[in-house]
Amino acid sequence: MGIADDAVEIRAHGWRTLAALHALIENALERVLQGEHGLSVVEYTVLDALARQDGRHMRMRRLARAAALSNSAATRLVTRLEDRGLLTRVLCADDRRGIYTELAPAGLELLERARPTHDRVLREALAEAGGTPELAPLVGTLRGLEPRPLP
């Protein structure tokens, strides 16, 4: 194996480790959020992204990026959440072609109930992963990225 082959293998190993950690976290979140709140991880992500915006709305294209979805998948997801009364769509006042997705009061209430569950399951999944030798270094790196409180 040459130097170039070693570099490829190191990157591939890093990617596999990241994918394994992501799967562990996502599976835990999916199971608990769905069971306790009737929300998928991606639905939670959309509600959370909207809640963090001024006015609790954003353009569809930007929401798709925030949830790591294609535009068409984001449209289908927003339609499902809108049918459940969690979101609404609003035409942009200054650009009639633009559509905003806005968090409805019911969506905010559901998010506020689900957020402590999400945070608890995330902590538990990271603690579990931290006890796995293959994942522990990556978990340590993630902990180093946590925002620090302002003085």
Short mmCIF file of N, CA and C in Angstrom, two decimals:
data_model
loop_
_atom_site.label_atom_id
_atom_site.label_comp_id
_atom_site.label_asym_id
_atom_site.label_seq_id
_atom_site.Cartn_x
_atom_site.Cartn_y
_atom_site.Cartn_z
N MET A 1 0.85 -1.17 0.00
CA MET A 1 0.00 0.00 0.00
C MET A 1 0.90 1.23 0.00
N GLY A 2 0.66 2.15 -0.95
CA GLY A 2 1.45 3.36 -1.04
C GLY A 2 0.88 4.46 -0.17
N ILE A 3 1.58 5.60 -0.15
CA ILE A 3 1.15 6.74 0.65
C ILE A 3 -0.25 7.20 0.22
N ALA A 4 -0.48 7.28 -1.09
CA ALA A 4 -1.80 7.72 -1.57
C ALA A 4 -2.89 6.76 -1.10
N ASP A 5 -2.59 5.45 -1.12
CA ASP A 5 -3.55 4.46 -0.64
C ASP A 5 -3.82 4.63 0.84
N ASP A 6 -2.79 4.93 1.62
CA ASP A 6 -2.96 5.15 3.06
C ASP A 6 -3.89 6.35 3.32
N ALA A 7 -3.71 7.42 2.57
CA ALA A 7 -4.53 8.62 2.75
C ALA A 7 -6.00 8.31 2.43
N VAL A 8 -6.22 7.55 1.37
CA VAL A 8 -7.59 7.17 1.00
C VAL A 8 -8.20 6.32 2.11
N GLU A 9 -7.44 5.38 2.63
CA GLU A 9 -7.96 4.51 3.69
C GLU A 9 -8.24 5.30 4.97
N ILE A 10 -7.40 6.25 5.30
CA ILE A 10 -7.63 7.08 6.49
C ILE A 10 -8.92 7.88 6.33
N ARG A 11 -9.11 8.49 5.16
CA ARG A 11 -10.35 9.24 4.91
C ARG A 11 -11.56 8.31 4.95
N ALA A 12 -11.44 7.15 4.35
CA ALA A 12 -12.55 6.20 4.33
C ALA A 12 -12.88 5.74 5.75
N HIS A 13 -11.87 5.48 6.55
CA HIS A 13 -12.10 5.08 7.95
C HIS A 13 -12.79 6.21 8.71
N GLY A 14 -12.33 7.43 8.51
CA GLY A 14 -12.96 8.57 9.17
C GLY A 14 -14.43 8.71 8.77
N TRP A 15 -14.70 8.54 7.48
CA TRP A 15 -16.07 8.65 7.00
C TRP A 15 -16.94 7.53 7.59
N ARG A 16 -16.41 6.31 7.64
CA ARG A 16 -17.18 5.19 8.22
C ARG A 16 -17.47 5.44 9.69
N THR A 17 -16.51 6.00 10.40
CA THR A 17 -16.70 6.31 11.83
C THR A 17 -17.77 7.37 12.00
N LEU A 18 -17.70 8.41 11.21
CA LEU A 18 -18.71 9.47 11.27
C LEU A 18 -20.10 8.92 10.92
N ALA A 19 -20.18 8.10 9.90
CA ALA A 19 -21.46 7.50 9.49
C ALA A 19 -22.01 6.61 10.60
N ALA A 20 -21.14 5.85 11.27
CA ALA A 20 -21.60 4.98 12.36
C ALA A 20 -22.14 5.80 13.52
N LEU A 21 -21.45 6.89 13.88
CA LEU A 21 -21.93 7.75 14.96
C LEU A 21 -23.26 8.41 14.57
N HIS A 22 -23.35 8.90 13.35
CA HIS A 22 -24.58 9.52 12.87
C HIS A 22 -25.74 8.52 12.94
N ALA A 23 -25.52 7.30 12.49
CA ALA A 23 -26.58 6.29 12.50
C ALA A 23 -27.02 5.96 13.92
N LEU A 24 -26.07 5.83 14.83
CA LEU A 24 -26.40 5.54 16.23
C LEU A 24 -27.29 6.64 16.80
N ILE A 25 -26.90 7.89 16.59
CA ILE A 25 -27.66 9.03 17.13
C ILE A 25 -29.03 9.12 16.45
N GLU A 26 -29.04 9.06 15.12
CA GLU A 26 -30.30 9.22 14.39
C GLU A 26 -31.29 8.12 14.73
N ASN A 27 -30.82 6.88 14.85
CA ASN A 27 -31.72 5.77 15.20
C ASN A 27 -32.32 5.96 16.58
N ALA A 28 -31.51 6.38 17.53
CA ALA A 28 -32.02 6.61 18.89
C ALA A 28 -33.04 7.74 18.89
N LEU A 29 -32.71 8.84 18.24
CA LEU A 29 -33.64 9.98 18.18
C LEU A 29 -34.93 9.60 17.47
N GLU A 30 -34.81 8.92 16.35
CA GLU A 30 -36.00 8.53 15.57
C GLU A 30 -36.95 7.69 16.40
N ARG A 31 -36.41 6.69 17.07
CA ARG A 31 -37.23 5.77 17.86
C ARG A 31 -37.98 6.52 18.97
N VAL A 32 -37.27 7.36 19.71
CA VAL A 32 -37.88 8.02 20.87
C VAL A 32 -38.78 9.19 20.45
N LEU A 33 -38.33 10.03 19.51
CA LEU A 33 -39.17 11.14 19.07
C LEU A 33 -40.47 10.64 18.44
N GLN A 34 -40.37 9.58 17.64
CA GLN A 34 -41.56 9.02 17.01
C GLN A 34 -42.48 8.42 18.06
N GLY A 35 -41.90 7.66 18.99
CA GLY A 35 -42.70 6.99 20.01
C GLY A 35 -43.36 7.94 21.00
N GLU A 36 -42.65 8.98 21.41
CA GLU A 36 -43.17 9.87 22.45
C GLU A 36 -43.88 11.11 21.91
N HIS A 37 -43.53 11.54 20.69
CA HIS A 37 -44.08 12.80 20.19
C HIS A 37 -44.67 12.71 18.78
N GLY A 38 -44.58 11.55 18.14
CA GLY A 38 -45.10 11.42 16.79
C GLY A 38 -44.34 12.24 15.76
N LEU A 39 -43.05 12.48 16.02
CA LEU A 39 -42.20 13.27 15.13
C LEU A 39 -41.03 12.44 14.63
N SER A 40 -40.71 12.57 13.35
CA SER A 40 -39.47 11.99 12.85
C SER A 40 -38.34 12.97 13.14
N VAL A 41 -37.12 12.51 12.98
CA VAL A 41 -35.96 13.38 13.19
C VAL A 41 -35.99 14.55 12.22
N VAL A 42 -36.31 14.31 10.97
CA VAL A 42 -36.32 15.39 9.98
C VAL A 42 -37.46 16.37 10.27
N GLU A 43 -38.59 15.88 10.73
CA GLU A 43 -39.69 16.79 11.11
C GLU A 43 -39.26 17.67 12.28
N TYR A 44 -38.60 17.06 13.26
CA TYR A 44 -38.09 17.84 14.39
C TYR A 44 -37.11 18.91 13.90
N THR A 45 -36.23 18.52 12.99
CA THR A 45 -35.23 19.43 12.45
C THR A 45 -35.89 20.63 11.78
N VAL A 46 -36.94 20.40 11.03
CA VAL A 46 -37.65 21.49 10.34
C VAL A 46 -38.30 22.42 11.37
N LEU A 47 -39.00 21.86 12.35
CA LEU A 47 -39.64 22.69 13.37
C LEU A 47 -38.60 23.50 14.14
N ASP A 48 -37.50 22.85 14.48
CA ASP A 48 -36.44 23.52 15.22
C ASP A 48 -35.80 24.64 14.40
N ALA A 49 -35.55 24.38 13.12
CA ALA A 49 -34.95 25.41 12.25
C ALA A 49 -35.87 26.63 12.15
N LEU A 50 -37.16 26.40 12.03
CA LEU A 50 -38.10 27.52 11.95
C LEU A 50 -38.17 28.28 13.27
N ALA A 51 -38.15 27.57 14.37
CA ALA A 51 -38.26 28.21 15.69
C ALA A 51 -37.06 29.12 15.96
N ARG A 52 -35.94 28.85 15.36
CA ARG A 52 -34.72 29.62 15.59
C ARG A 52 -34.63 30.88 14.72
N GLN A 53 -35.59 31.10 13.84
CA GLN A 53 -35.57 32.25 12.94
C GLN A 53 -36.42 33.40 13.50
N ASP A 54 -36.00 34.63 13.22
CA ASP A 54 -36.85 35.77 13.53
C ASP A 54 -38.16 35.60 12.78
N GLY A 55 -39.25 35.77 13.45
CA GLY A 55 -40.55 35.62 12.81
C GLY A 55 -40.97 34.17 12.63
N ARG A 56 -40.10 33.25 13.01
CA ARG A 56 -40.37 31.81 12.91
C ARG A 56 -40.78 31.38 11.50
N HIS A 57 -40.13 31.95 10.49
CA HIS A 57 -40.40 31.56 9.12
C HIS A 57 -39.12 31.64 8.29
N MET A 58 -39.13 30.92 7.18
CA MET A 58 -38.03 31.01 6.22
C MET A 58 -38.51 30.53 4.86
N ARG A 59 -37.77 30.94 3.84
CA ARG A 59 -38.11 30.51 2.48
C ARG A 59 -37.93 29.00 2.37
N MET A 60 -38.75 28.42 1.51
CA MET A 60 -38.73 26.96 1.31
C MET A 60 -37.34 26.45 0.93
N ARG A 61 -36.68 27.14 0.02
CA ARG A 61 -35.36 26.69 -0.44
C ARG A 61 -34.35 26.65 0.71
N ARG A 62 -34.41 27.66 1.54
CA ARG A 62 -33.49 27.73 2.69
C ARG A 62 -33.84 26.66 3.72
N LEU A 63 -35.12 26.41 3.91
CA LEU A 63 -35.55 25.36 4.83
C LEU A 63 -35.08 23.99 4.34
N ALA A 64 -35.15 23.78 3.03
CA ALA A 64 -34.66 22.51 2.46
C ALA A 64 -33.19 22.32 2.78
N ARG A 65 -32.40 23.38 2.63
CA ARG A 65 -30.96 23.29 2.96
C ARG A 65 -30.76 23.02 4.45
N ALA A 66 -31.54 23.69 5.30
CA ALA A 66 -31.39 23.53 6.75
C ALA A 66 -31.69 22.09 7.18
N ALA A 67 -32.60 21.43 6.47
CA ALA A 67 -32.97 20.06 6.82
C ALA A 67 -32.23 19.03 5.98
N ALA A 68 -31.31 19.48 5.13
CA ALA A 68 -30.54 18.60 4.24
C ALA A 68 -31.46 17.76 3.36
N LEU A 69 -32.45 18.44 2.75
CA LEU A 69 -33.40 17.78 1.87
C LEU A 69 -33.35 18.42 0.49
N SER A 70 -33.77 17.66 -0.51
CA SER A 70 -33.96 18.26 -1.83
C SER A 70 -35.17 19.19 -1.75
N ASN A 71 -35.30 20.08 -2.71
CA ASN A 71 -36.45 20.99 -2.71
C ASN A 71 -37.77 20.22 -2.76
N SER A 72 -37.81 19.17 -3.58
CA SER A 72 -39.07 18.41 -3.70
C SER A 72 -39.37 17.64 -2.42
N ALA A 73 -38.36 17.07 -1.78
CA ALA A 73 -38.59 16.36 -0.51
C ALA A 73 -39.04 17.34 0.57
N ALA A 74 -38.45 18.54 0.58
CA ALA A 74 -38.86 19.55 1.57
C ALA A 74 -40.31 19.96 1.34
N THR A 75 -40.70 20.10 0.09
CA THR A 75 -42.08 20.47 -0.22
C THR A 75 -43.05 19.40 0.28
N ARG A 76 -42.73 18.13 0.04
CA ARG A 76 -43.59 17.04 0.51
C ARG A 76 -43.66 17.03 2.04
N LEU A 77 -42.53 17.23 2.69
CA LEU A 77 -42.50 17.24 4.16
C LEU A 77 -43.31 18.41 4.70
N VAL A 78 -43.13 19.59 4.14
CA VAL A 78 -43.88 20.76 4.59
C VAL A 78 -45.38 20.53 4.39
N THR A 79 -45.76 19.91 3.30
CA THR A 79 -47.18 19.61 3.07
C THR A 79 -47.72 18.70 4.17
N ARG A 80 -46.97 17.66 4.52
CA ARG A 80 -47.42 16.75 5.60
C ARG A 80 -47.54 17.50 6.92
N LEU A 81 -46.56 18.34 7.24
CA LEU A 81 -46.60 19.09 8.50
C LEU A 81 -47.71 20.14 8.48
N GLU A 82 -47.95 20.71 7.32
CA GLU A 82 -49.04 21.67 7.18
C GLU A 82 -50.39 20.98 7.37
N ASP A 83 -50.54 19.77 6.81
CA ASP A 83 -51.77 19.00 6.98
C ASP A 83 -52.03 18.67 8.45
N ARG A 84 -50.97 18.57 9.24
CA ARG A 84 -51.10 18.30 10.68
C ARG A 84 -51.29 19.58 11.49
N GLY A 85 -51.27 20.73 10.83
CA GLY A 85 -51.48 22.01 11.51
C GLY A 85 -50.25 22.54 12.22
N LEU A 86 -49.06 22.01 11.87
CA LEU A 86 -47.83 22.41 12.54
C LEU A 86 -47.12 23.56 11.83
N LEU A 87 -47.39 23.73 10.54
CA LEU A 87 -46.78 24.78 9.72
C LEU A 87 -47.84 25.42 8.85
N THR A 88 -47.52 26.60 8.35
CA THR A 88 -48.33 27.23 7.31
C THR A 88 -47.39 27.75 6.23
N ARG A 89 -47.93 27.92 5.03
CA ARG A 89 -47.16 28.53 3.95
C ARG A 89 -47.73 29.91 3.68
N VAL A 90 -46.83 30.85 3.45
CA VAL A 90 -47.22 32.24 3.26
C VAL A 90 -46.49 32.76 2.03
N LEU A 91 -47.20 33.48 1.17
CA LEU A 91 -46.55 34.12 0.03
C LEU A 91 -45.72 35.29 0.52
N CYS A 92 -44.55 35.44 -0.06
CA CYS A 92 -43.66 36.55 0.28
C CYS A 92 -44.28 37.85 -0.21
N ALA A 93 -44.37 38.84 0.67
CA ALA A 93 -45.03 40.11 0.34
C ALA A 93 -44.31 40.87 -0.77
N ASP A 94 -42.97 40.81 -0.80
CA ASP A 94 -42.23 41.61 -1.79
C ASP A 94 -41.78 40.79 -3.00
N ASP A 95 -42.04 39.49 -3.01
CA ASP A 95 -41.69 38.64 -4.15
C ASP A 95 -42.75 37.55 -4.25
N ARG A 96 -43.74 37.75 -5.09
CA ARG A 96 -44.89 36.85 -5.16
C ARG A 96 -44.50 35.42 -5.55
N ARG A 97 -43.29 35.24 -6.08
CA ARG A 97 -42.84 33.89 -6.40
C ARG A 97 -42.31 33.18 -5.17
N GLY A 98 -41.91 33.95 -4.15
CA GLY A 98 -41.32 33.37 -2.96
C GLY A 98 -42.38 32.84 -2.00
N ILE A 99 -42.10 31.69 -1.44
CA ILE A 99 -43.01 31.10 -0.45
C ILE A 99 -42.23 30.90 0.84
N TYR A 100 -42.83 31.37 1.91
CA TYR A 100 -42.26 31.16 3.23
C TYR A 100 -43.00 30.02 3.92
N THR A 101 -42.28 29.28 4.72
CA THR A 101 -42.89 28.31 5.61
C THR A 101 -42.80 28.91 6.99
N GLU A 102 -43.91 28.89 7.70
CA GLU A 102 -43.98 29.53 9.00
C GLU A 102 -44.43 28.51 10.05
N LEU A 103 -43.80 28.57 11.20
CA LEU A 103 -44.14 27.68 12.30
C LEU A 103 -45.48 28.10 12.90
N ALA A 104 -46.43 27.19 12.93
CA ALA A 104 -47.75 27.46 13.52
C ALA A 104 -47.65 27.29 15.04
N PRO A 105 -48.57 27.88 15.79
CA PRO A 105 -48.55 27.73 17.25
C PRO A 105 -48.53 26.26 17.70
N ALA A 106 -49.28 25.40 17.01
CA ALA A 106 -49.27 23.97 17.38
C ALA A 106 -47.90 23.34 17.14
N GLY A 107 -47.21 23.78 16.09
CA GLY A 107 -45.87 23.28 15.82
C GLY A 107 -44.89 23.70 16.88
N LEU A 108 -45.01 24.95 17.34
CA LEU A 108 -44.14 25.45 18.40
C LEU A 108 -44.40 24.70 19.71
N GLU A 109 -45.67 24.45 20.02
CA GLU A 109 -46.00 23.70 21.24
C GLU A 109 -45.42 22.30 21.20
N LEU A 110 -45.57 21.62 20.05
CA LEU A 110 -45.03 20.27 19.91
C LEU A 110 -43.51 20.29 20.02
N LEU A 111 -42.88 21.25 19.39
CA LEU A 111 -41.42 21.37 19.47
C LEU A 111 -40.97 21.57 20.91
N GLU A 112 -41.66 22.44 21.64
CA GLU A 112 -41.28 22.70 23.03
C GLU A 112 -41.45 21.47 23.91
N ARG A 113 -42.44 20.63 23.61
CA ARG A 113 -42.60 19.37 24.35
C ARG A 113 -41.52 18.36 23.96
N ALA A 114 -41.14 18.37 22.67
CA ALA A 114 -40.19 17.37 22.16
C ALA A 114 -38.73 17.75 22.44
N ARG A 115 -38.43 19.03 22.58
CA ARG A 115 -37.03 19.46 22.72
C ARG A 115 -36.31 18.80 23.91
N PRO A 116 -36.91 18.76 25.12
CA PRO A 116 -36.20 18.09 26.22
C PRO A 116 -35.93 16.60 25.93
N THR A 117 -36.87 15.96 25.26
CA THR A 117 -36.69 14.55 24.88
C THR A 117 -35.53 14.44 23.90
N HIS A 118 -35.52 15.28 22.88
CA HIS A 118 -34.44 15.29 21.89
C HIS A 118 -33.09 15.48 22.57
N ASP A 119 -33.00 16.47 23.44
CA ASP A 119 -31.73 16.78 24.08
C ASP A 119 -31.27 15.63 24.98
N ARG A 120 -32.20 15.02 25.71
CA ARG A 120 -31.87 13.89 26.59
C ARG A 120 -31.36 12.70 25.77
N VAL A 121 -32.08 12.35 24.71
CA VAL A 121 -31.69 11.21 23.88
C VAL A 121 -30.35 11.48 23.21
N LEU A 122 -30.12 12.70 22.77
CA LEU A 122 -28.84 13.05 22.16
C LEU A 122 -27.71 12.87 23.17
N ARG A 123 -27.90 13.38 24.39
CA ARG A 123 -26.87 13.19 25.43
C ARG A 123 -26.61 11.71 25.69
N GLU A 124 -27.69 10.92 25.81
CA GLU A 124 -27.55 9.49 26.07
C GLU A 124 -26.84 8.78 24.93
N ALA A 125 -27.19 9.11 23.70
CA ALA A 125 -26.55 8.48 22.54
C ALA A 125 -25.08 8.83 22.47
N LEU A 126 -24.74 10.08 22.77
CA LEU A 126 -23.33 10.47 22.77
C LEU A 126 -22.57 9.78 23.90
N ALA A 127 -23.21 9.63 25.05
CA ALA A 127 -22.56 8.93 26.16
C ALA A 127 -22.31 7.47 25.79
N GLU A 128 -23.30 6.84 25.17
CA GLU A 128 -23.14 5.45 24.72
C GLU A 128 -22.01 5.35 23.70
N ALA A 129 -22.02 6.26 22.73
CA ALA A 129 -20.98 6.24 21.70
C ALA A 129 -19.61 6.51 22.30
N GLY A 130 -19.55 7.37 23.32
CA GLY A 130 -18.28 7.67 23.97
C GLY A 130 -17.67 6.46 24.66
N GLY A 131 -18.50 5.47 24.97
CA GLY A 131 -18.01 4.24 25.58
C GLY A 131 -17.60 3.20 24.56
N THR A 132 -17.72 3.50 23.30
CA THR A 132 -17.32 2.59 22.22
C THR A 132 -15.95 3.05 21.72
N PRO A 133 -14.94 2.21 21.84
CA PRO A 133 -13.58 2.65 21.49
C PRO A 133 -13.45 3.26 20.10
N GLU A 134 -14.14 2.72 19.13
CA GLU A 134 -14.04 3.24 17.76
C GLU A 134 -14.66 4.62 17.61
N LEU A 135 -15.66 4.93 18.44
CA LEU A 135 -16.38 6.20 18.31
C LEU A 135 -15.92 7.25 19.31
N ALA A 136 -15.26 6.83 20.37
CA ALA A 136 -14.89 7.75 21.46
C ALA A 136 -14.08 8.96 20.98
N PRO A 137 -13.10 8.81 20.10
CA PRO A 137 -12.34 10.00 19.67
C PRO A 137 -13.22 11.03 18.96
N LEU A 138 -14.16 10.56 18.15
CA LEU A 138 -15.05 11.48 17.44
C LEU A 138 -16.00 12.16 18.43
N VAL A 139 -16.51 11.43 19.39
CA VAL A 139 -17.38 12.02 20.42
C VAL A 139 -16.60 13.08 21.19
N GLY A 140 -15.35 12.81 21.52
CA GLY A 140 -14.52 13.79 22.21
C GLY A 140 -14.35 15.06 21.39
N THR A 141 -14.17 14.90 20.09
CA THR A 141 -14.05 16.06 19.21
C THR A 141 -15.35 16.86 19.20
N LEU A 142 -16.48 16.18 19.14
CA LEU A 142 -17.77 16.87 19.16
C LEU A 142 -17.97 17.64 20.46
N ARG A 143 -17.56 17.05 21.56
CA ARG A 143 -17.72 17.76 22.84
C ARG A 143 -16.87 19.02 22.87
N GLY A 144 -15.76 19.01 22.17
CA GLY A 144 -14.92 20.19 22.10
C GLY A 144 -15.54 21.30 21.25
N LEU A 145 -16.54 20.97 20.46
CA LEU A 145 -17.21 21.95 19.61
C LEU A 145 -18.42 22.60 20.27
N GLU A 146 -18.79 22.13 21.45
CA GLU A 146 -19.97 22.69 22.14
C GLU A 146 -19.76 24.17 22.41
N PRO A 147 -20.81 24.95 22.19
CA PRO A 147 -20.68 26.39 22.44
C PRO A 147 -20.40 26.66 23.92
N ARG A 148 -19.60 27.62 24.14
CA ARG A 148 -19.25 28.03 25.51
C ARG A 148 -20.19 29.14 25.96
N PRO A 149 -20.61 29.13 27.22
CA PRO A 149 -21.46 30.23 27.70
C PRO A 149 -20.70 31.55 27.66
N LEU A 150 -21.41 32.61 27.37
CA LEU A 150 -20.79 33.94 27.35
C LEU A 150 -20.48 34.38 28.77
N PRO A 151 -19.34 35.11 28.98
CA PRO A 151 -19.00 35.56 30.33
C PRO A 151 -19.97 36.61 30.82
#
